[in-house]
GROMACS .gro file of C-alpha atoms in nm:
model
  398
    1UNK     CA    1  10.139  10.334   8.291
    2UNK     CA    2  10.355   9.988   8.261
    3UNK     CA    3  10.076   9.679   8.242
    4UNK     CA    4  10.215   9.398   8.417
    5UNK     CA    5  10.135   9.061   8.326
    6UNK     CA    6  10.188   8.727   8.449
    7UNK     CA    7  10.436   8.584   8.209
    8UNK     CA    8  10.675   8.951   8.321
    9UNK     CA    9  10.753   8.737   8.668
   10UNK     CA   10  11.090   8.572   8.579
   11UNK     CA   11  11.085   8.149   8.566
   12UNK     CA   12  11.259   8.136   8.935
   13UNK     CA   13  11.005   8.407   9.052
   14UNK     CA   14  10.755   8.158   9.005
   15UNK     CA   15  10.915   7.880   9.136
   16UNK     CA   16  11.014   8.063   9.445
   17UNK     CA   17  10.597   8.144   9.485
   18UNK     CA   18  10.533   7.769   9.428
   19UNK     CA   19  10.755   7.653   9.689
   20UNK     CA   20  10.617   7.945   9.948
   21UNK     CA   21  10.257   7.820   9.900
   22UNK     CA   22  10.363   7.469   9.898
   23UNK     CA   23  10.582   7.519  10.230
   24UNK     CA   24  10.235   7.706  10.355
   25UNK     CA   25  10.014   7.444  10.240
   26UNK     CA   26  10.241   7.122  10.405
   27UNK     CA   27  10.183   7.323  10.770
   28UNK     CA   28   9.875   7.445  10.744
   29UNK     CA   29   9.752   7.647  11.094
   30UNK     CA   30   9.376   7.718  11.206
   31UNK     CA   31   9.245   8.042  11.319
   32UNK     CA   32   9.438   8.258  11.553
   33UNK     CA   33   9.732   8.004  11.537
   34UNK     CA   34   9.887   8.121  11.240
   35UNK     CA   35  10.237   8.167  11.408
   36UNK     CA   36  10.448   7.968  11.132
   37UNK     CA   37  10.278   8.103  10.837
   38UNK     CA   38  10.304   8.504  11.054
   39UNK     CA   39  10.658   8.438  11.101
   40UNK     CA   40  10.737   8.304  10.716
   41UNK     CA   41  10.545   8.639  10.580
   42UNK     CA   42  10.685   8.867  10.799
   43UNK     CA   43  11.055   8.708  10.741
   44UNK     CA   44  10.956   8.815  10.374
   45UNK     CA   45  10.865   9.157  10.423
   46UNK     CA   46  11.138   9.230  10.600
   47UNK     CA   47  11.416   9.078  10.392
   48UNK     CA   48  11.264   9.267  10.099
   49UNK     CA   49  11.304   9.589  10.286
   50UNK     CA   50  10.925   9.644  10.416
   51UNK     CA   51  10.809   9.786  10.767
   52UNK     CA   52  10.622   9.510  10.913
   53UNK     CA   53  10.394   9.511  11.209
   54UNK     CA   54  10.317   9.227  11.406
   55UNK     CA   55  10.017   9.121  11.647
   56UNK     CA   56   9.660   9.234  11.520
   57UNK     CA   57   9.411   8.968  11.640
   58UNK     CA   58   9.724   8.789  11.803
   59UNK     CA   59   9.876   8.702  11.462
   60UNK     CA   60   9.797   8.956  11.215
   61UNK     CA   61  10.093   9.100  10.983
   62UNK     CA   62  10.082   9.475  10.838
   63UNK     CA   63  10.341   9.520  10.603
   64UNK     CA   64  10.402   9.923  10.510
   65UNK     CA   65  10.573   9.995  10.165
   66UNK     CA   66  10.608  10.398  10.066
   67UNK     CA   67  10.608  10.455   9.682
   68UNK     CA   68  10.953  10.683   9.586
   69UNK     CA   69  10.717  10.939   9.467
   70UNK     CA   70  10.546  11.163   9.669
   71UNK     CA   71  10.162  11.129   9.730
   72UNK     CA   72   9.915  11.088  10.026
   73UNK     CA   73   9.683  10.822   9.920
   74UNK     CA   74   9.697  10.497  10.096
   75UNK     CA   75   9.530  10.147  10.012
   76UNK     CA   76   9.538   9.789  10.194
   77UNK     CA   77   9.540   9.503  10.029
   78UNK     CA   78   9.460   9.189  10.215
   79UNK     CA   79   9.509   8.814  10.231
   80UNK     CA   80   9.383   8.571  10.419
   81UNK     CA   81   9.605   8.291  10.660
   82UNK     CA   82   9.409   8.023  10.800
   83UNK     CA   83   9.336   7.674  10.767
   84UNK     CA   84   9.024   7.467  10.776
   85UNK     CA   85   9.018   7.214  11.070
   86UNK     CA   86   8.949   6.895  10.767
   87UNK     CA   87   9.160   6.593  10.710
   88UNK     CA   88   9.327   6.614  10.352
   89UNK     CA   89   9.340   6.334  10.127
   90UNK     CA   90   9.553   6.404   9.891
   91UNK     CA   91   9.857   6.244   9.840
   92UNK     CA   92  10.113   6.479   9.714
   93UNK     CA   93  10.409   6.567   9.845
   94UNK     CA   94  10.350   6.877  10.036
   95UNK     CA   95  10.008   6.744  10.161
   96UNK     CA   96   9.954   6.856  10.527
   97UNK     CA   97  10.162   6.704  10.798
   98UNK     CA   98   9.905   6.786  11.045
   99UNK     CA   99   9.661   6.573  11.138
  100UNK     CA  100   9.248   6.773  11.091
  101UNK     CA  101   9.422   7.060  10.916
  102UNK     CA  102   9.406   7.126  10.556
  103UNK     CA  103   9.451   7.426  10.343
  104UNK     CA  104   9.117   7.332  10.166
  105UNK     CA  105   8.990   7.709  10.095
  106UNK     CA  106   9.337   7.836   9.921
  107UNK     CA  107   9.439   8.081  10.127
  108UNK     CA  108   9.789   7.942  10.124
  109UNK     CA  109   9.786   8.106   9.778
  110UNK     CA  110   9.578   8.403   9.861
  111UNK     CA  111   9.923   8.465  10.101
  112UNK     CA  112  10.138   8.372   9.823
  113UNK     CA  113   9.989   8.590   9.554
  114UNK     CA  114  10.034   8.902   9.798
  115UNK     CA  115  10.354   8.809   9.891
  116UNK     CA  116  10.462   8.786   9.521
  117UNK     CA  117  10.302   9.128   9.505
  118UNK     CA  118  10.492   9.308   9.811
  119UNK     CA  119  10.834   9.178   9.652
  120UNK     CA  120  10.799   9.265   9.304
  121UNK     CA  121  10.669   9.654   9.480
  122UNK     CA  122  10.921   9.670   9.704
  123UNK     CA  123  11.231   9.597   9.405
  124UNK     CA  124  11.078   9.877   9.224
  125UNK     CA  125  10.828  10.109   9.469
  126UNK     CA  126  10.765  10.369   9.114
  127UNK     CA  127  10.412  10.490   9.284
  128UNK     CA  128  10.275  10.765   9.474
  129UNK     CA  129  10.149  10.704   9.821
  130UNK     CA  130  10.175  10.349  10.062
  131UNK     CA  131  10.050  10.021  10.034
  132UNK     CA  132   9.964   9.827  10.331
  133UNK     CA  133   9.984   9.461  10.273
  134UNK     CA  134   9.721   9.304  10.526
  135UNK     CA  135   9.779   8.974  10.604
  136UNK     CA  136   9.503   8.839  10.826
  137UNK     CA  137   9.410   8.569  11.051
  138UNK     CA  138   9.093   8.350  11.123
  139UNK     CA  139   8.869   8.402  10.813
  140UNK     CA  140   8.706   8.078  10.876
  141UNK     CA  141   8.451   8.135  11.103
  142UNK     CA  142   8.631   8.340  11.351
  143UNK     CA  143   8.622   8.693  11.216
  144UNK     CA  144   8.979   8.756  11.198
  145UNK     CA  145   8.896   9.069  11.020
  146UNK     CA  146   8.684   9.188  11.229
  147UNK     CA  147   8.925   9.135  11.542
  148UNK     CA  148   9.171   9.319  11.362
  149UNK     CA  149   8.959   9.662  11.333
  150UNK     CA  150   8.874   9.638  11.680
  151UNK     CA  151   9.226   9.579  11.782
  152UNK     CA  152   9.283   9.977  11.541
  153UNK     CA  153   9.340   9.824  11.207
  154UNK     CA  154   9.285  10.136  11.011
  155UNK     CA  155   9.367  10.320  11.345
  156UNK     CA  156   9.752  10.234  11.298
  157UNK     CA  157   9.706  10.205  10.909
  158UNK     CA  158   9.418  10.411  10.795
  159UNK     CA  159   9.328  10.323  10.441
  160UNK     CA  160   9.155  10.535  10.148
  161UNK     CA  161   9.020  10.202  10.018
  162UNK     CA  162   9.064   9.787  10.091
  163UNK     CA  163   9.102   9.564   9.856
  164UNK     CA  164   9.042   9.139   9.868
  165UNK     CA  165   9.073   8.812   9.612
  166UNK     CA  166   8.970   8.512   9.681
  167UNK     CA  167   9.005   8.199   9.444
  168UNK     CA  168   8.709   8.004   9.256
  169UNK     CA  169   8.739   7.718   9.170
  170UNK     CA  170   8.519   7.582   8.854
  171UNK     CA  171   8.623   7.967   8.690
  172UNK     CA  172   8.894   7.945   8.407
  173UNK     CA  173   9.232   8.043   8.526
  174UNK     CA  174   9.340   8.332   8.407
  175UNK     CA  175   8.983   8.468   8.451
  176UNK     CA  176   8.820   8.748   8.710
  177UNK     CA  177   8.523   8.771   8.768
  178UNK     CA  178   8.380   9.096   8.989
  179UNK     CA  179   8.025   9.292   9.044
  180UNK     CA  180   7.950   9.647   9.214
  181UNK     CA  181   7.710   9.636   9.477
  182UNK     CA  182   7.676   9.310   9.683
  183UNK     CA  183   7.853   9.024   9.558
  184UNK     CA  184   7.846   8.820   9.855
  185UNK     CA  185   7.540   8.748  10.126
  186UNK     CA  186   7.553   8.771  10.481
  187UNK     CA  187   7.620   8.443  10.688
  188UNK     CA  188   7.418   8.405  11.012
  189UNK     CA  189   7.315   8.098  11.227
  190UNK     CA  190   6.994   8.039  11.377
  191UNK     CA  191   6.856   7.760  11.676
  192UNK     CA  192   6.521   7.707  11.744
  193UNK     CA  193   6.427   7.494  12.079
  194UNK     CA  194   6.046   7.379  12.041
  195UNK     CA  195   5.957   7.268  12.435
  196UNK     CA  196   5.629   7.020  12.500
  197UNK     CA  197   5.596   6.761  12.760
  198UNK     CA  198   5.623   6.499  12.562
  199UNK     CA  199   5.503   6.168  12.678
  200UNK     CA  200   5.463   5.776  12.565
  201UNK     CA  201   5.466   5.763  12.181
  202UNK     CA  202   5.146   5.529  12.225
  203UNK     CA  203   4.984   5.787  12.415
  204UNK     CA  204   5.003   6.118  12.177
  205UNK     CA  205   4.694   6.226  12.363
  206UNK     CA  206   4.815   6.277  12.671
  207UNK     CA  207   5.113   6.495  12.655
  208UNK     CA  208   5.249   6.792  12.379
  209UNK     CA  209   5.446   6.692  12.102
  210UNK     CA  210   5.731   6.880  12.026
  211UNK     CA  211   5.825   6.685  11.697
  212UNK     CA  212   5.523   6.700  11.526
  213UNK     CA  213   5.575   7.078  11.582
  214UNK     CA  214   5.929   7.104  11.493
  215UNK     CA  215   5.819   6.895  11.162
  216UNK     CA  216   5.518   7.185  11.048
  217UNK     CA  217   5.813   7.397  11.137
  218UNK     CA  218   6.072   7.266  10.900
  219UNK     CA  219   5.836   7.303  10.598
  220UNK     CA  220   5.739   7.645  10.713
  221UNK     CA  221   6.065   7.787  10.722
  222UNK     CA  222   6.091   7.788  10.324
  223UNK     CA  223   5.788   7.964  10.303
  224UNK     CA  224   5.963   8.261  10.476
  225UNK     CA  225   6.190   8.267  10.150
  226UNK     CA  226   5.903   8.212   9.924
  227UNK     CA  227   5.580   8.446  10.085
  228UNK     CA  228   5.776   8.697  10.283
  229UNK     CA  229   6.117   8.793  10.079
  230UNK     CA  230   6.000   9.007   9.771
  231UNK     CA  231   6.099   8.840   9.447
  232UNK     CA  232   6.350   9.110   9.355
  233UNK     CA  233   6.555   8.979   9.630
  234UNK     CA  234   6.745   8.667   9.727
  235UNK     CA  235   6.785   8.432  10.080
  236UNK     CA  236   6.862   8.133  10.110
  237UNK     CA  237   6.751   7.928  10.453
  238UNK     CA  238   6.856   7.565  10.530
  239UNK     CA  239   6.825   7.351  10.824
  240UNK     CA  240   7.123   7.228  10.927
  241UNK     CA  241   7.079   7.018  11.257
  242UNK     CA  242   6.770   6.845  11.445
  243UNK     CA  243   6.830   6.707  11.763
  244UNK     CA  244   6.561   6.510  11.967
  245UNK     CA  245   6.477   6.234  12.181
  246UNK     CA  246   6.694   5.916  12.216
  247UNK     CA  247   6.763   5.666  11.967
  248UNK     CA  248   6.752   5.401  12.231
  249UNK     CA  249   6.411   5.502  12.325
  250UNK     CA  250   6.188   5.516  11.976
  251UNK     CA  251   5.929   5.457  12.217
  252UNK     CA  252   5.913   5.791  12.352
  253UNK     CA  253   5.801   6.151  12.245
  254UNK     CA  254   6.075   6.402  12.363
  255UNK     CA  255   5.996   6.699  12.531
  256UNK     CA  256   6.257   6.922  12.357
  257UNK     CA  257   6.363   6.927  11.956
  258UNK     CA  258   6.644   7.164  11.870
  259UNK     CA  259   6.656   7.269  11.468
  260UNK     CA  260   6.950   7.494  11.386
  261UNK     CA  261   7.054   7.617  11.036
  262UNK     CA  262   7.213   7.892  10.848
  263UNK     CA  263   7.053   8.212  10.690
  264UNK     CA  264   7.210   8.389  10.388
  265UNK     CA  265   7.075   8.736  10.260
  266UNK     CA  266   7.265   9.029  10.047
  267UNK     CA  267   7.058   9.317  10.233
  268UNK     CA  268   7.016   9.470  10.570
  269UNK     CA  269   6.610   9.461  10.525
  270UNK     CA  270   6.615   9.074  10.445
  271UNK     CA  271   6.842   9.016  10.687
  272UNK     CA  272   6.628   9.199  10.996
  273UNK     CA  273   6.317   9.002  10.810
  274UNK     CA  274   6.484   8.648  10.834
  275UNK     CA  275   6.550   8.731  11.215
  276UNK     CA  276   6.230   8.834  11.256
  277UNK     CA  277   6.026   8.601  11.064
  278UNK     CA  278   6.220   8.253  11.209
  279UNK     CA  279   6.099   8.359  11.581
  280UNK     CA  280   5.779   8.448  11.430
  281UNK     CA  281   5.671   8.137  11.231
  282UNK     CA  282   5.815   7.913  11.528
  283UNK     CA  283   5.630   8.093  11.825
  284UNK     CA  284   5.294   8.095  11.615
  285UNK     CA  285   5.368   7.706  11.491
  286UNK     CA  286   5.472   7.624  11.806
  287UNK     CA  287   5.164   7.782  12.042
  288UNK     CA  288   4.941   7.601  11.760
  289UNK     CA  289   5.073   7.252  11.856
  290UNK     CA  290   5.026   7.387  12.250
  291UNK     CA  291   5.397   7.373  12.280
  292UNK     CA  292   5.649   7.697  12.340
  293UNK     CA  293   5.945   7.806  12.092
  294UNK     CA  294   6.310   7.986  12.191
  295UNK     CA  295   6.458   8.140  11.883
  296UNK     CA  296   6.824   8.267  11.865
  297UNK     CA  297   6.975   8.461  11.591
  298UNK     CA  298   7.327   8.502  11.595
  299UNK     CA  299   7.514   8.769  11.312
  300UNK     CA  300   7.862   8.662  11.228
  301UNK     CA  301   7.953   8.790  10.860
  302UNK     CA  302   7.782   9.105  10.740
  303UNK     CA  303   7.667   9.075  10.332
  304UNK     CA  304   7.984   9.169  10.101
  305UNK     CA  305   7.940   9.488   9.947
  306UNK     CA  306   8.195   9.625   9.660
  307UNK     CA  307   8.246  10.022   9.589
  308UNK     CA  308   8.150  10.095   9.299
  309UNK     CA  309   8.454  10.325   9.220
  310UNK     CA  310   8.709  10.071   9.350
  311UNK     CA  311   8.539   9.781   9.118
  312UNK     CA  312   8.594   9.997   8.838
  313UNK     CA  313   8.936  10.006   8.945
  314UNK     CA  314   8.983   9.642   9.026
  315UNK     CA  315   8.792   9.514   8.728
  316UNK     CA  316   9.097   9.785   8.520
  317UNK     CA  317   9.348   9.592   8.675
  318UNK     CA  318   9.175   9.265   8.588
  319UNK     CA  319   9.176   9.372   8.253
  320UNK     CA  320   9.565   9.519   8.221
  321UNK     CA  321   9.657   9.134   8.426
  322UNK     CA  322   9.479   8.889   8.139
  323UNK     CA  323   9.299   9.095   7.917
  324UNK     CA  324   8.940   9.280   7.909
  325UNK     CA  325   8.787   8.981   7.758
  326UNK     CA  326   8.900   8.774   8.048
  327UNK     CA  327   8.714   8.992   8.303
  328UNK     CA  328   8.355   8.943   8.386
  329UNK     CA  329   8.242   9.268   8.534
  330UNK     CA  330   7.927   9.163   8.651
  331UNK     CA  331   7.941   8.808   8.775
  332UNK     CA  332   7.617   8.676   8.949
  333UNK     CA  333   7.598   8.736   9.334
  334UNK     CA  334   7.780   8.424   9.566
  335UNK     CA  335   7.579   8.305   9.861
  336UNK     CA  336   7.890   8.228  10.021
  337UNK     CA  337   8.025   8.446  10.254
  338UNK     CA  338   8.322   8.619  10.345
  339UNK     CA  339   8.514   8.822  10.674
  340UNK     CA  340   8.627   9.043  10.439
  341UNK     CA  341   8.304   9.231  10.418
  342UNK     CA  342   8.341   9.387  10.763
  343UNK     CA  343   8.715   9.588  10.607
  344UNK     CA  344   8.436   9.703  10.338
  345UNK     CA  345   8.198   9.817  10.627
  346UNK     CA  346   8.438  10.080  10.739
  347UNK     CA  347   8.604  10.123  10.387
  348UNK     CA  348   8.530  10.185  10.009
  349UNK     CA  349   8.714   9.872   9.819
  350UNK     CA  350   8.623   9.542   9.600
  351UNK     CA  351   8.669   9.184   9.649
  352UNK     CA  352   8.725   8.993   9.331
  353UNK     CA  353   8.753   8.610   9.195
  354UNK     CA  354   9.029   8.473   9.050
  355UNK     CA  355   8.951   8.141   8.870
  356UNK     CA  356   9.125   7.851   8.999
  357UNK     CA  357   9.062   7.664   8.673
  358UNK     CA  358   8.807   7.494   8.485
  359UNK     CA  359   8.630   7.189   8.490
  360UNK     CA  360   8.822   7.086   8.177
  361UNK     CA  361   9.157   7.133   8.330
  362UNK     CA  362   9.129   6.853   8.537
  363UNK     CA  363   9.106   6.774   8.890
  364UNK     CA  364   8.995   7.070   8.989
  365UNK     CA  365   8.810   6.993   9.364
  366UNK     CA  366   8.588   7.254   9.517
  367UNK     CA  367   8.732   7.443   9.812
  368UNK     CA  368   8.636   7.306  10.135
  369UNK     CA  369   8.712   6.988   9.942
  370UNK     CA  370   8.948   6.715  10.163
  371UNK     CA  371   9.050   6.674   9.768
  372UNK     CA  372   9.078   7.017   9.714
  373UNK     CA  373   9.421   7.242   9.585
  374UNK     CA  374   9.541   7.557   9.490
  375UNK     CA  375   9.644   7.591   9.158
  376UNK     CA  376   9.994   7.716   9.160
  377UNK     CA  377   9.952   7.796   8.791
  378UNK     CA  378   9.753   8.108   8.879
  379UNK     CA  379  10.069   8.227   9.178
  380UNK     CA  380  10.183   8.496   8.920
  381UNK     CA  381   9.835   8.602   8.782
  382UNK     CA  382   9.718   8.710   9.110
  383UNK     CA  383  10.045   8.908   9.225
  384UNK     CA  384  10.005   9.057   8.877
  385UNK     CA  385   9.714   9.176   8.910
  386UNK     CA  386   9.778   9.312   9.275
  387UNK     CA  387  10.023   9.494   9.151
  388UNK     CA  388   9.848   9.663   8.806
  389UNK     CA  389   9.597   9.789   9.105
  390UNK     CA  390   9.869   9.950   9.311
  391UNK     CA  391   9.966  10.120   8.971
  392UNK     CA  392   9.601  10.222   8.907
  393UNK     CA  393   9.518  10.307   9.245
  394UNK     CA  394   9.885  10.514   9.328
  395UNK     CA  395  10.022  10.573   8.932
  396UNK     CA  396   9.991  10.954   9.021
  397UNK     CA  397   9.999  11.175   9.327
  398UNK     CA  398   9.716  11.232   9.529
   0.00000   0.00000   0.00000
């Protein structure tokens, strides 16, 4: 089996990568709006001879690429579109033209990488089976990957296992770093309404105070993580917004205070305890302090959980891409979250970290930075290593 490295991408390979992710970065485009950065990938595909499918959660790409040998295994590999709706600040060249919209999380270069990928695979397809190169829309919030199952992802393009890389910045370029089992937690939000009368803030006495509640609340919350998660386990719960009374009015004891945060986990029985617990500690707080609690719990990103098979495989292709001592196999868990981990609820696969480069490489911002960029230096690492996976995953008829 050939091992394909970074430097085997010829000098104007490279700089035709740069200039994609740079063209990409310059117009960035927010979830579900990816139109210019659908058209410039599918323009790709299909110049370099690759089936492409168009309009999975309105501007999802699916390009199809048969090896020339004969097999029946089939993979995805996926990349990620969207934009972040934050004013940049840089002040290069190709910094965004538009106005709110920066490419502050990379995926202008998760694109790029893939892209570099599909070409180099379709010049010389010498597997067995297809690859479907995934290209997907509205990470950010949105659940682009989830639309795009609903709307018969692996229905049109059924896949034996999914694969994802995402960029990290602080991490060595030229590094990967990987882990079997959960590698990234669960994102959910969660509002609490705490309802009194409220009443003249020189009067206490006479009405129900729904801040001094919310307050006992705010410090209880913690404990949830502290008394009621076991210690082999991990969450992480932070408030994120309070809302109450006027600031006009200092005078006066609101009858409402809203608290809203976000709740992180890496299982299914911490997450249903976080749920749980939140309503619990704010009804119990809140009928204490004679006032009433609402509780929502909303479930947008399930926890990230990698095969462990396909990380064998992916941490392989690390390995052949930059070398075994370049690869940390068992990096510790993220409490970040990811869309991707809803393609890995229907799928075996592994989502790995490519490092964006170190603190000592210099101005490296982190992502959701208005400061932050891709590091262009790492265009060829990635596609390398896409493609040492295909090799892995396809080298031999199945």
């Amino acid at each position: 089996m050939t091992r394909f490295t970074p430097d085997l991408f010829a000098a104007a390979a490279a700089a035709e990568l740069t200039a994609i992710r740079r063209d990409i970065h310059r117009h960035p485009e927010t979830a579900f709006e990816e139109r210019r950065t659908a058209q410039i990938v599918a323009d790709k595909l299909q110049s370099w001879g690759i089936e492409v499918h168009r309009g999975l959660a309105t501007t999802g790409v699916v390009g199809t690429l048969k090896g020339k040998r004969p097999g029946q295994k089939t993979i995805g590999l996926r990349a990620d579109m969207d934009a972040l709706h934050l004013q940049e600040k840089n002040e290069f060249d190709y910094a965004s033209v538009h106005a709110n919209k920066m490419h502050a999380c990379g995926h202008d270069g998760h694109t790029t990488m893939l892209l570099g990928a599909a070409k180099h695979l379709a010049a010389a397809p010498d597997f067995a089976g297809t690859v479907h190169f995934i290209f997907q829309p509205a990470e950010e919030g949105l659940g682009g990957a989830r639309v795009m199952i609903e709307e018969g992802l692996f229905d049109k393009f059924n896949c034996d296992a999914v694969y994802g890389m995402h960029n990290m910045p602080g991490f060595p370029s030229g590094h990967f770093a990987i882990r079997a089992g959960a590698m990234l937690a669960s994102s959910d939000s969660w509002q609490v309404t705490f309802k009194g009368t409220g009443g003249h803030g020189a009067m206490p006495d006479r009405g129900t105070d729904p801040t001094y509640v919310a307050g006992q609340f705010i410090v209880a919350v913690q404990g949830i993580v502290g008394r009621n998660v076991p210690p082999s386990q991990t969450a992480v719960l932070s408030v994120g917004h309070i809302a109450g009374g006027s600031a006009g009015s200092p005078n006066v004891i609101p009858s409402e205070v809203l608290i809203s945060g976000t709740a992180r986990s890496f299982s299914a029985d911490v997450r249903d305890l976080l749920e749980r617990r939140l309503a619990e500690v704010a009804a119990g707080i809140a009928q204490a302090g004679g006032c009433t609690a609402e509780s929502k719990y909303l479930r947008r990103y399930p926890a990230l959980v990698n095969s462990v098979e396909q990380t064998s495989l992916a941490v392989e292709a690390a390995a052949m891409t930059v070398g075994r001592e370049n690869v940390d196999p068992n990096t510790p868990r993220i409490s970040g979250a990811e869309d991707f981990a809803f393609m890995l609820e229907k799928k075996p696969g592994a989502y790995i970290m490519i490092g964006n480069g170190g603190p000592d490489e210099g101005g490296c911002h982190n992502v959701h930075s208005p400061l932050y960029d891709f590091n262009d230096r790492i265009l060829t690492t990635g596609a390398a290593y896409w493609v040492n996976l295909v090799q892995l995953e396809l080298g031999n008829p199945a």
